[in-house]
């Protein structure tokens, strides 16, 4: 009896999952058609209706917001699509992001540090955190083995150490990107308060469509880090990536 | 007698005709003053018009208009000319409407006319001009004169500054409901900007116990220059139906309206207009204003695109006179005047004037529209007040179709060049539209542990070697070597095997001497034992034991003595462990 109940439950779950998946795919295709017909509001509604959103949905939603001239939201959705994106998708997202930043006059010249960071981020597209962890573990084991049995010559030692450093940097950047919470300012000139209260001092302003790091969240407020300044901002003025 | 009596009236009639003829032949000119109702009167009301008639009798041919002395001091308008001619002798009447704005006694005339080289001079007319109030008082005393219909002109203030709003009301009072207003006479008012009156409002009011109906008109006036001004009386023509009991009255009613038209004048009003105090600021309005509000939509626009900047001024004042303000904008923004609207609230007490400008961003970037000022003269505070808007931020972005305005050419033709830019990357139609499951990374603590385990494997021996630098660690190592040796001997003892006792001691001494077992000699062991404090006797005993062990290792040993040799070996290890 128990077995038959369990089996029927599993069948129901399986079919409901298949049905939902079918609905979501239909919504996705319909939204794409609406987008092609330049009906961005309707397309957005369709994308929003998708219960389990993948990176393609986020990317397309970003495109819709772009055409609605809502650039902060476009950036937010493109950044959401960046997670687990393939190299091709990543290139498209980067192109769009740079285009929008240029449009709103926020494009800046990359420093050499930024360029190195971008290079590592490009490498990170091909490897996940788990892959990197395993790779580091293996290289570390080889390094110790060679050391223990005194096979570690100067060149081998240099090569292995360099490789380990590169892997560690990639792992660090990948981890930082995945664990840090970012936000985009959606208001024209949002106030930066010294605490989560409007009565407290305004310590600065945060510019429209700027990219900030979220440090802490409280009811209706976010603690952010913005250009070497920390402060609190109202939740309405920011969109979390 | 009867015949005589009949002749006397006949003669009198002839004399009368002759005298009339003579009078007619005797040409002359005379002045008469009448009210606008045609009643002869020498008294006038300040600001109310009256008529001056010049009657020229007995002139041959057409007559020119005479010159009336003293008339040019007043507001005069020639309203008509009447001429009749009998046998070439004409009677001409010129009518002038005169208005005097100051009370007092005046003399009008004489009227002079030169006709056929003969000068004719008329009489003069004394005119008494009084204020309307004094005239009203007089009329009160006259019981026969009932003010059943009258017109009143009222203003909310009689002393203002230039540009200040004056609310004027003209009210037509009447008692008889059959009276109908036919016409409202406009008057010439100088020194004021008068706005059109609104629709009339009706009502009833009791004035000193008398019930009146009224119709009133409201309008706004704004003085344009300083000085003392008189708003002349307004006139109202009204019609009263005639009440006759004639049998054919109803028949005649169809022929005409059978009404009597009458005119009534309002009072005149004197208004003093003071000049505005000196100010270096550009004064834009006079009145009482609450605030000025600026708004721009959208706040984000592409380069060359238009944004609507609206300035809204709310308050009570000469809204119509507020000119379009000159905006203070950064050089990257250009503006054009677009639209101006005045919004009145329901009570008409507070109005809003909205100026709309089209703002065009010429350069990309974030720009700030600074505060815009509005300076007005506050009639309550009697001082200049400056209102300011809040500053606005706008963001100008590069346009998809970039419109660049080139420098105007000699022909002042502005040319536009359109540069089409690329747009964003296309839609992702391939997917995945669903979230892709990925392997979770190893928890960080576990990952660190995994890194440390092989490291410890390498580091432990190195650590041990390093620790041997210290005597206490060396001693511990030596004792440990002794313990290991004991364990081996106990193991051999259990196996009943004494072959390996020799090698155990060789290994032990090689370790204690820090030498290789192959290079260890018997003399080296003796030397080491002496160093440890063993006596000669002990050394001899050691030699016996060591020889037995060597014999057991390399020769056939007695199985019965295995146990004894192992016990001796354990004793030697105990002794060594104590002293190492």
PDB file of C-alpha atoms in Angstrom, chain B residues 240-469:
ATOM      1  CA  UNK B 240     -39.521  98.711 -17.390  1.00  0.00           C
ATOM      2  CA  UNK B 241     -42.742  97.388 -18.929  1.00  0.00           C
ATOM      3  CA  UNK B 242     -45.392 100.043 -19.271  1.00  0.00           C
ATOM      4  CA  UNK B 243     -48.494  99.504 -17.176  1.00  0.00           C
ATOM      5  CA  UNK B 244     -51.457 100.922 -19.145  1.00  0.00           C
ATOM      6  CA  UNK B 245     -55.034  99.755 -18.928  1.00  0.00           C
ATOM      7  CA  UNK B 246     -55.857 100.750 -22.442  1.00  0.00           C
ATOM      8  CA  UNK B 247     -58.332  98.494 -24.189  1.00  0.00           C
ATOM      9  CA  UNK B 248     -56.043  98.152 -27.126  1.00  0.00           C
ATOM     10  CA  UNK B 249     -52.998  97.697 -24.893  1.00  0.00           C
ATOM     11  CA  UNK B 250     -52.779  94.034 -25.607  1.00  0.00           C
ATOM     12  CA  UNK B 251     -53.059  94.803 -29.303  1.00  0.00           C
ATOM     13  CA  UNK B 252     -50.261  97.366 -29.182  1.00  0.00           C
ATOM     14  CA  UNK B 253     -48.183  94.984 -27.202  1.00  0.00           C
ATOM     15  CA  UNK B 254     -47.739  93.037 -30.414  1.00  0.00           C
ATOM     16  CA  UNK B 255     -46.785  96.155 -32.283  1.00  0.00           C
ATOM     17  CA  UNK B 256     -43.932  97.016 -29.972  1.00  0.00           C
ATOM     18  CA  UNK B 257     -42.594  95.890 -26.632  1.00  0.00           C
ATOM     19  CA  UNK B 258     -44.315  98.658 -24.731  1.00  0.00           C
ATOM     20  CA  UNK B 259     -41.422  99.269 -22.388  1.00  0.00           C
ATOM     21  CA  UNK B 260     -39.792 102.317 -21.004  1.00  0.00           C
ATOM     22  CA  UNK B 261     -35.997 102.390 -21.252  1.00  0.00           C
ATOM     23  CA  UNK B 262     -34.096 104.136 -18.513  1.00  0.00           C
ATOM     24  CA  UNK B 263     -30.465 104.636 -17.595  1.00  0.00           C
ATOM     25  CA  UNK B 264     -28.808 104.497 -14.219  1.00  0.00           C
ATOM     26  CA  UNK B 265     -25.259 105.434 -13.312  1.00  0.00           C
ATOM     27  CA  UNK B 266     -23.011 103.933 -10.728  1.00  0.00           C
ATOM     28  CA  UNK B 267     -20.768 105.802  -8.392  1.00  0.00           C
ATOM     29  CA  UNK B 268     -17.246 106.685  -9.445  1.00  0.00           C
ATOM     30  CA  UNK B 269     -14.240 105.527  -7.441  1.00  0.00           C
ATOM     31  CA  UNK B 270     -10.982 107.195  -6.673  1.00  0.00           C
ATOM     32  CA  UNK B 271      -7.932 104.935  -6.440  1.00  0.00           C
ATOM     33  CA  UNK B 272      -4.511 105.994  -5.299  1.00  0.00           C
ATOM     34  CA  UNK B 273      -1.679 104.112  -6.933  1.00  0.00           C
ATOM     35  CA  UNK B 274       1.724 104.344  -5.247  1.00  0.00           C
ATOM     36  CA  UNK B 275       4.951 103.600  -7.096  1.00  0.00           C
ATOM     37  CA  UNK B 276       6.943 100.477  -6.193  1.00  0.00           C
ATOM     38  CA  UNK B 277       9.932 100.991  -3.909  1.00  0.00           C
ATOM     39  CA  UNK B 278      13.341 100.949  -5.582  1.00  0.00           C
ATOM     40  CA  UNK B 279      14.897  97.554  -6.158  1.00  0.00           C
ATOM     41  CA  UNK B 280      17.933  96.358  -8.087  1.00  0.00           C
ATOM     42  CA  UNK B 281      16.356  92.943  -8.533  1.00  0.00           C
ATOM     43  CA  UNK B 282      14.299  92.146 -11.602  1.00  0.00           C
ATOM     44  CA  UNK B 283      10.773  92.256 -10.178  1.00  0.00           C
ATOM     45  CA  UNK B 284       8.537  89.769 -11.916  1.00  0.00           C
ATOM     46  CA  UNK B 285       5.226  90.130 -10.111  1.00  0.00           C
ATOM     47  CA  UNK B 286       3.214  91.943  -7.446  1.00  0.00           C
ATOM     48  CA  UNK B 287       0.998  90.118  -5.007  1.00  0.00           C
ATOM     49  CA  UNK B 288       1.298  87.313  -2.494  1.00  0.00           C
ATOM     50  CA  UNK B 289       2.913  84.130  -3.803  1.00  0.00           C
ATOM     51  CA  UNK B 290       3.314  80.839  -1.984  1.00  0.00           C
ATOM     52  CA  UNK B 291       6.022  79.056  -3.844  1.00  0.00           C
ATOM     53  CA  UNK B 292       7.736  78.314  -7.104  1.00  0.00           C
ATOM     54  CA  UNK B 293       8.194  74.712  -8.093  1.00  0.00           C
ATOM     55  CA  UNK B 294      10.405  73.315 -10.821  1.00  0.00           C
ATOM     56  CA  UNK B 295      10.139  69.883 -12.393  1.00  0.00           C
ATOM     57  CA  UNK B 296      11.813  68.239 -15.351  1.00  0.00           C
ATOM     58  CA  UNK B 297      10.558  65.163 -17.166  1.00  0.00           C
ATOM     59  CA  UNK B 298      12.212  62.932 -18.075  1.00  0.00           C
ATOM     60  CA  UNK B 299      15.291  63.487 -15.963  1.00  0.00           C
ATOM     61  CA  UNK B 300      17.267  61.143 -18.188  1.00  0.00           C
ATOM     62  CA  UNK B 301      17.368  61.860 -21.886  1.00  0.00           C
ATOM     63  CA  UNK B 302      19.475  61.195 -24.864  1.00  0.00           C
ATOM     64  CA  UNK B 303      21.667  63.828 -26.394  1.00  0.00           C
ATOM     65  CA  UNK B 304      19.571  66.156 -28.515  1.00  0.00           C
ATOM     66  CA  UNK B 305      16.300  64.879 -27.071  1.00  0.00           C
ATOM     67  CA  UNK B 306      13.840  67.296 -25.540  1.00  0.00           C
ATOM     68  CA  UNK B 307      12.905  67.337 -21.873  1.00  0.00           C
ATOM     69  CA  UNK B 308      10.060  69.423 -20.470  1.00  0.00           C
ATOM     70  CA  UNK B 309      11.060  71.747 -17.666  1.00  0.00           C
ATOM     71  CA  UNK B 310       8.034  73.262 -15.966  1.00  0.00           C
ATOM     72  CA  UNK B 311       8.094  76.161 -13.528  1.00  0.00           C
ATOM     73  CA  UNK B 312       4.921  76.600 -11.536  1.00  0.00           C
ATOM     74  CA  UNK B 313       4.251  79.787  -9.578  1.00  0.00           C
ATOM     75  CA  UNK B 314       1.297  79.707  -7.224  1.00  0.00           C
ATOM     76  CA  UNK B 315      -0.217  82.593  -5.351  1.00  0.00           C
ATOM     77  CA  UNK B 316      -2.435  85.622  -5.688  1.00  0.00           C
ATOM     78  CA  UNK B 317      -1.227  88.341  -7.980  1.00  0.00           C
ATOM     79  CA  UNK B 318      -1.046  89.668 -11.479  1.00  0.00           C
ATOM     80  CA  UNK B 319      -0.546  86.268 -13.069  1.00  0.00           C
ATOM     81  CA  UNK B 320      -1.121  87.607 -16.567  1.00  0.00           C
ATOM     82  CA  UNK B 321       1.624  90.155 -16.148  1.00  0.00           C
ATOM     83  CA  UNK B 322       4.297  87.618 -15.131  1.00  0.00           C
ATOM     84  CA  UNK B 323       6.574  87.389 -18.083  1.00  0.00           C
ATOM     85  CA  UNK B 324       8.370  84.200 -19.093  1.00  0.00           C
ATOM     86  CA  UNK B 325      11.411  83.937 -16.832  1.00  0.00           C
ATOM     87  CA  UNK B 326      14.923  83.740 -18.202  1.00  0.00           C
ATOM     88  CA  UNK B 327      16.390  80.402 -17.108  1.00  0.00           C
ATOM     89  CA  UNK B 328      19.827  79.968 -15.648  1.00  0.00           C
ATOM     90  CA  UNK B 329      21.090  76.705 -17.178  1.00  0.00           C
ATOM     91  CA  UNK B 330      24.483  75.094 -17.663  1.00  0.00           C
ATOM     92  CA  UNK B 331      26.026  75.592 -21.082  1.00  0.00           C
ATOM     93  CA  UNK B 332      25.448  71.933 -21.955  1.00  0.00           C
ATOM     94  CA  UNK B 333      21.704  72.485 -21.862  1.00  0.00           C
ATOM     95  CA  UNK B 334      19.713  74.597 -24.282  1.00  0.00           C
ATOM     96  CA  UNK B 335      16.137  75.704 -23.759  1.00  0.00           C
ATOM     97  CA  UNK B 336      13.208  77.038 -25.713  1.00  0.00           C
ATOM     98  CA  UNK B 337       9.988  78.648 -24.429  1.00  0.00           C
ATOM     99  CA  UNK B 338       7.089  76.355 -25.049  1.00  0.00           C
ATOM    100  CA  UNK B 339       3.822  76.914 -23.265  1.00  0.00           C
ATOM    101  CA  UNK B 340       2.312  79.139 -20.585  1.00  0.00           C
ATOM    102  CA  UNK B 341      -0.905  78.332 -18.765  1.00  0.00           C
ATOM    103  CA  UNK B 342      -2.797  79.933 -15.912  1.00  0.00           C
ATOM    104  CA  UNK B 343      -4.793  77.608 -13.692  1.00  0.00           C
ATOM    105  CA  UNK B 344      -7.376  79.147 -11.360  1.00  0.00           C
ATOM    106  CA  UNK B 345      -8.647  77.230  -8.395  1.00  0.00           C
ATOM    107  CA  UNK B 346     -12.335  76.933  -7.615  1.00  0.00           C
ATOM    108  CA  UNK B 347     -12.447  79.890  -5.248  1.00  0.00           C
ATOM    109  CA  UNK B 348     -10.365  81.969  -7.640  1.00  0.00           C
ATOM    110  CA  UNK B 349      -8.333  83.066  -4.652  1.00  0.00           C
ATOM    111  CA  UNK B 350      -5.122  81.321  -5.537  1.00  0.00           C
ATOM    112  CA  UNK B 351      -3.974  80.751  -9.070  1.00  0.00           C
ATOM    113  CA  UNK B 352      -1.059  78.979 -10.652  1.00  0.00           C
ATOM    114  CA  UNK B 353       0.948  80.021 -13.634  1.00  0.00           C
ATOM    115  CA  UNK B 354       2.923  77.318 -15.345  1.00  0.00           C
ATOM    116  CA  UNK B 355       5.753  78.001 -17.741  1.00  0.00           C
ATOM    117  CA  UNK B 356       6.942  75.121 -19.823  1.00  0.00           C
ATOM    118  CA  UNK B 357      10.313  75.024 -21.521  1.00  0.00           C
ATOM    119  CA  UNK B 358      11.807  72.467 -23.834  1.00  0.00           C
ATOM    120  CA  UNK B 359      15.302  71.669 -22.559  1.00  0.00           C
ATOM    121  CA  UNK B 360      17.715  69.993 -24.914  1.00  0.00           C
ATOM    122  CA  UNK B 361      20.904  68.302 -23.708  1.00  0.00           C
ATOM    123  CA  UNK B 362      23.808  69.147 -25.988  1.00  0.00           C
ATOM    124  CA  UNK B 363      26.544  67.241 -24.131  1.00  0.00           C
ATOM    125  CA  UNK B 364      26.491  63.894 -22.410  1.00  0.00           C
ATOM    126  CA  UNK B 365      26.941  63.691 -18.662  1.00  0.00           C
ATOM    127  CA  UNK B 366      25.191  64.512 -15.428  1.00  0.00           C
ATOM    128  CA  UNK B 367      24.176  68.146 -15.173  1.00  0.00           C
ATOM    129  CA  UNK B 368      22.540  70.230 -12.508  1.00  0.00           C
ATOM    130  CA  UNK B 369      19.923  72.845 -13.238  1.00  0.00           C
ATOM    131  CA  UNK B 370      20.559  75.454 -10.537  1.00  0.00           C
ATOM    132  CA  UNK B 371      17.915  77.140  -8.417  1.00  0.00           C
ATOM    133  CA  UNK B 372      15.648  79.488 -10.391  1.00  0.00           C
ATOM    134  CA  UNK B 373      14.658  82.737  -8.667  1.00  0.00           C
ATOM    135  CA  UNK B 374      11.349  84.548  -8.714  1.00  0.00           C
ATOM    136  CA  UNK B 375      11.307  88.088  -7.275  1.00  0.00           C
ATOM    137  CA  UNK B 376       8.003  89.738  -6.418  1.00  0.00           C
ATOM    138  CA  UNK B 377       6.702  92.621  -4.354  1.00  0.00           C
ATOM    139  CA  UNK B 378       4.738  91.248  -1.440  1.00  0.00           C
ATOM    140  CA  UNK B 379       1.762  93.522  -0.850  1.00  0.00           C
ATOM    141  CA  UNK B 380       1.289  92.208   2.696  1.00  0.00           C
ATOM    142  CA  UNK B 381       4.888  92.675   3.757  1.00  0.00           C
ATOM    143  CA  UNK B 382       5.302  95.741   1.538  1.00  0.00           C
ATOM    144  CA  UNK B 383       8.708  94.434   0.579  1.00  0.00           C
ATOM    145  CA  UNK B 384      10.415  92.432  -2.130  1.00  0.00           C
ATOM    146  CA  UNK B 385      10.500  88.678  -1.630  1.00  0.00           C
ATOM    147  CA  UNK B 386      12.585  86.141  -3.560  1.00  0.00           C
ATOM    148  CA  UNK B 387      11.309  82.601  -4.017  1.00  0.00           C
ATOM    149  CA  UNK B 388      13.620  79.866  -5.275  1.00  0.00           C
ATOM    150  CA  UNK B 389      13.116  76.460  -6.779  1.00  0.00           C
ATOM    151  CA  UNK B 390      15.173  73.467  -5.754  1.00  0.00           C
ATOM    152  CA  UNK B 391      18.009  72.453  -8.050  1.00  0.00           C
ATOM    153  CA  UNK B 392      17.369  69.606 -10.473  1.00  0.00           C
ATOM    154  CA  UNK B 393      19.657  66.904 -11.812  1.00  0.00           C
ATOM    155  CA  UNK B 394      19.511  65.699 -15.362  1.00  0.00           C
ATOM    156  CA  UNK B 395      21.470  62.981 -17.063  1.00  0.00           C
ATOM    157  CA  UNK B 396      22.222  63.341 -20.744  1.00  0.00           C
ATOM    158  CA  UNK B 397      23.210  60.188 -22.504  1.00  0.00           C
ATOM    159  CA  UNK B 398      24.658  59.638 -25.942  1.00  0.00           C
ATOM    160  CA  UNK B 399      21.879  59.333 -28.448  1.00  0.00           C
ATOM    161  CA  UNK B 400      21.234  56.413 -30.727  1.00  0.00           C
ATOM    162  CA  UNK B 401      20.735  58.889 -33.513  1.00  0.00           C
ATOM    163  CA  UNK B 402      23.181  61.496 -32.514  1.00  0.00           C
ATOM    164  CA  UNK B 403      22.108  64.946 -33.592  1.00  0.00           C
ATOM    165  CA  UNK B 404      24.892  67.431 -33.674  1.00  0.00           C
ATOM    166  CA  UNK B 405      24.120  71.024 -34.312  1.00  0.00           C
ATOM    167  CA  UNK B 406      26.857  72.549 -36.379  1.00  0.00           C
ATOM    168  CA  UNK B 407      27.911  76.155 -36.232  1.00  0.00           C
ATOM    169  CA  UNK B 408      25.455  78.230 -38.232  1.00  0.00           C
ATOM    170  CA  UNK B 409      26.744  79.090 -41.664  1.00  0.00           C
ATOM    171  CA  UNK B 410      26.687  82.495 -43.267  1.00  0.00           C
ATOM    172  CA  UNK B 411      23.135  81.900 -44.382  1.00  0.00           C
ATOM    173  CA  UNK B 412      22.215  80.999 -40.793  1.00  0.00           C
ATOM    174  CA  UNK B 413      21.176  77.529 -41.860  1.00  0.00           C
ATOM    175  CA  UNK B 414      21.537  74.914 -39.157  1.00  0.00           C
ATOM    176  CA  UNK B 415      22.553  71.604 -40.593  1.00  0.00           C
ATOM    177  CA  UNK B 416      21.962  68.309 -38.837  1.00  0.00           C
ATOM    178  CA  UNK B 417      24.113  65.249 -39.240  1.00  0.00           C
ATOM    179  CA  UNK B 418      22.764  61.914 -38.164  1.00  0.00           C
ATOM    180  CA  UNK B 419      25.200  59.267 -37.069  1.00  0.00           C
ATOM    181  CA  UNK B 420      23.750  55.839 -36.507  1.00  0.00           C
ATOM    182  CA  UNK B 421      25.365  53.808 -33.764  1.00  0.00           C
ATOM    183  CA  UNK B 422      25.302  50.103 -33.029  1.00  0.00           C
ATOM    184  CA  UNK B 423      22.742  48.797 -30.614  1.00  0.00           C
ATOM    185  CA  UNK B 424      22.946  46.075 -27.971  1.00  0.00           C
ATOM    186  CA  UNK B 425      23.572  42.409 -28.625  1.00  0.00           C
ATOM    187  CA  UNK B 426      20.575  40.406 -29.831  1.00  0.00           C
ATOM    188  CA  UNK B 427      18.195  38.319 -27.778  1.00  0.00           C
ATOM    189  CA  UNK B 428      19.259  34.963 -26.393  1.00  0.00           C
ATOM    190  CA  UNK B 429      16.745  32.605 -27.969  1.00  0.00           C
ATOM    191  CA  UNK B 430      18.736  29.416 -27.448  1.00  0.00           C
ATOM    192  CA  UNK B 431      18.548  29.402 -23.720  1.00  0.00           C
ATOM    193  CA  UNK B 432      18.868  27.881 -21.281  1.00  0.00           C
ATOM    194  CA  UNK B 433      15.747  29.599 -20.012  1.00  0.00           C
ATOM    195  CA  UNK B 434      15.797  27.314 -16.960  1.00  0.00           C
ATOM    196  CA  UNK B 435      18.397  27.385 -14.194  1.00  0.00           C
ATOM    197  CA  UNK B 436      21.266  25.009 -14.870  1.00  0.00           C
ATOM    198  CA  UNK B 437      22.266  22.794 -11.949  1.00  0.00           C
ATOM    199  CA  UNK B 438      25.952  23.073 -11.115  1.00  0.00           C
ATOM    200  CA  UNK B 439      28.166  21.141  -8.718  1.00  0.00           C
ATOM    201  CA  UNK B 440      28.441  22.806  -5.403  1.00  0.00           C
ATOM    202  CA  UNK B 441      31.970  23.705  -4.370  1.00  0.00           C
ATOM    203  CA  UNK B 442      33.664  21.856  -1.555  1.00  0.00           C
ATOM    204  CA  UNK B 443      33.038  23.640   1.732  1.00  0.00           C
ATOM    205  CA  UNK B 444      35.912  25.936   2.478  1.00  0.00           C
ATOM    206  CA  UNK B 445      36.885  24.334   5.792  1.00  0.00           C
ATOM    207  CA  UNK B 446      37.085  20.947   4.150  1.00  0.00           C
ATOM    208  CA  UNK B 447      39.085  22.392   1.318  1.00  0.00           C
ATOM    209  CA  UNK B 448      41.632  23.874   3.708  1.00  0.00           C
ATOM    210  CA  UNK B 449      41.906  20.564   5.553  1.00  0.00           C
ATOM    211  CA  UNK B 450      42.489  18.771   2.298  1.00  0.00           C
ATOM    212  CA  UNK B 451      45.313  21.127   1.554  1.00  0.00           C
ATOM    213  CA  UNK B 452      46.900  20.623   4.979  1.00  0.00           C
ATOM    214  CA  UNK B 453      46.851  16.804   5.031  1.00  0.00           C
ATOM    215  CA  UNK B 454      49.533  16.183   2.350  1.00  0.00           C
ATOM    216  CA  UNK B 455      51.378  19.127   3.699  1.00  0.00           C
ATOM    217  CA  UNK B 456      51.578  17.567   7.118  1.00  0.00           C
ATOM    218  CA  UNK B 457      52.826  14.335   5.552  1.00  0.00           C
ATOM    219  CA  UNK B 458      55.765  16.252   4.141  1.00  0.00           C
ATOM    220  CA  UNK B 459      56.271  18.536   7.019  1.00  0.00           C
ATOM    221  CA  UNK B 460      56.247  15.988   9.867  1.00  0.00           C
ATOM    222  CA  UNK B 461      59.625  14.388   9.124  1.00  0.00           C
ATOM    223  CA  UNK B 462      61.124  17.748   8.467  1.00  0.00           C
ATOM    224  CA  UNK B 463      59.728  18.917  11.755  1.00  0.00           C
ATOM    225  CA  UNK B 464      61.145  15.934  13.546  1.00  0.00           C
ATOM    226  CA  UNK B 465      64.646  16.536  12.101  1.00  0.00           C
ATOM    227  CA  UNK B 466      64.419  20.124  13.082  1.00  0.00           C
ATOM    228  CA  UNK B 467      63.384  19.196  16.631  1.00  0.00           C
ATOM    229  CA  UNK B 468      66.497  17.088  17.056  1.00  0.00           C
ATOM    230  CA  UNK B 469      68.464  20.275  17.387  1.00  0.00           C
TER     231      UNK B 469
END
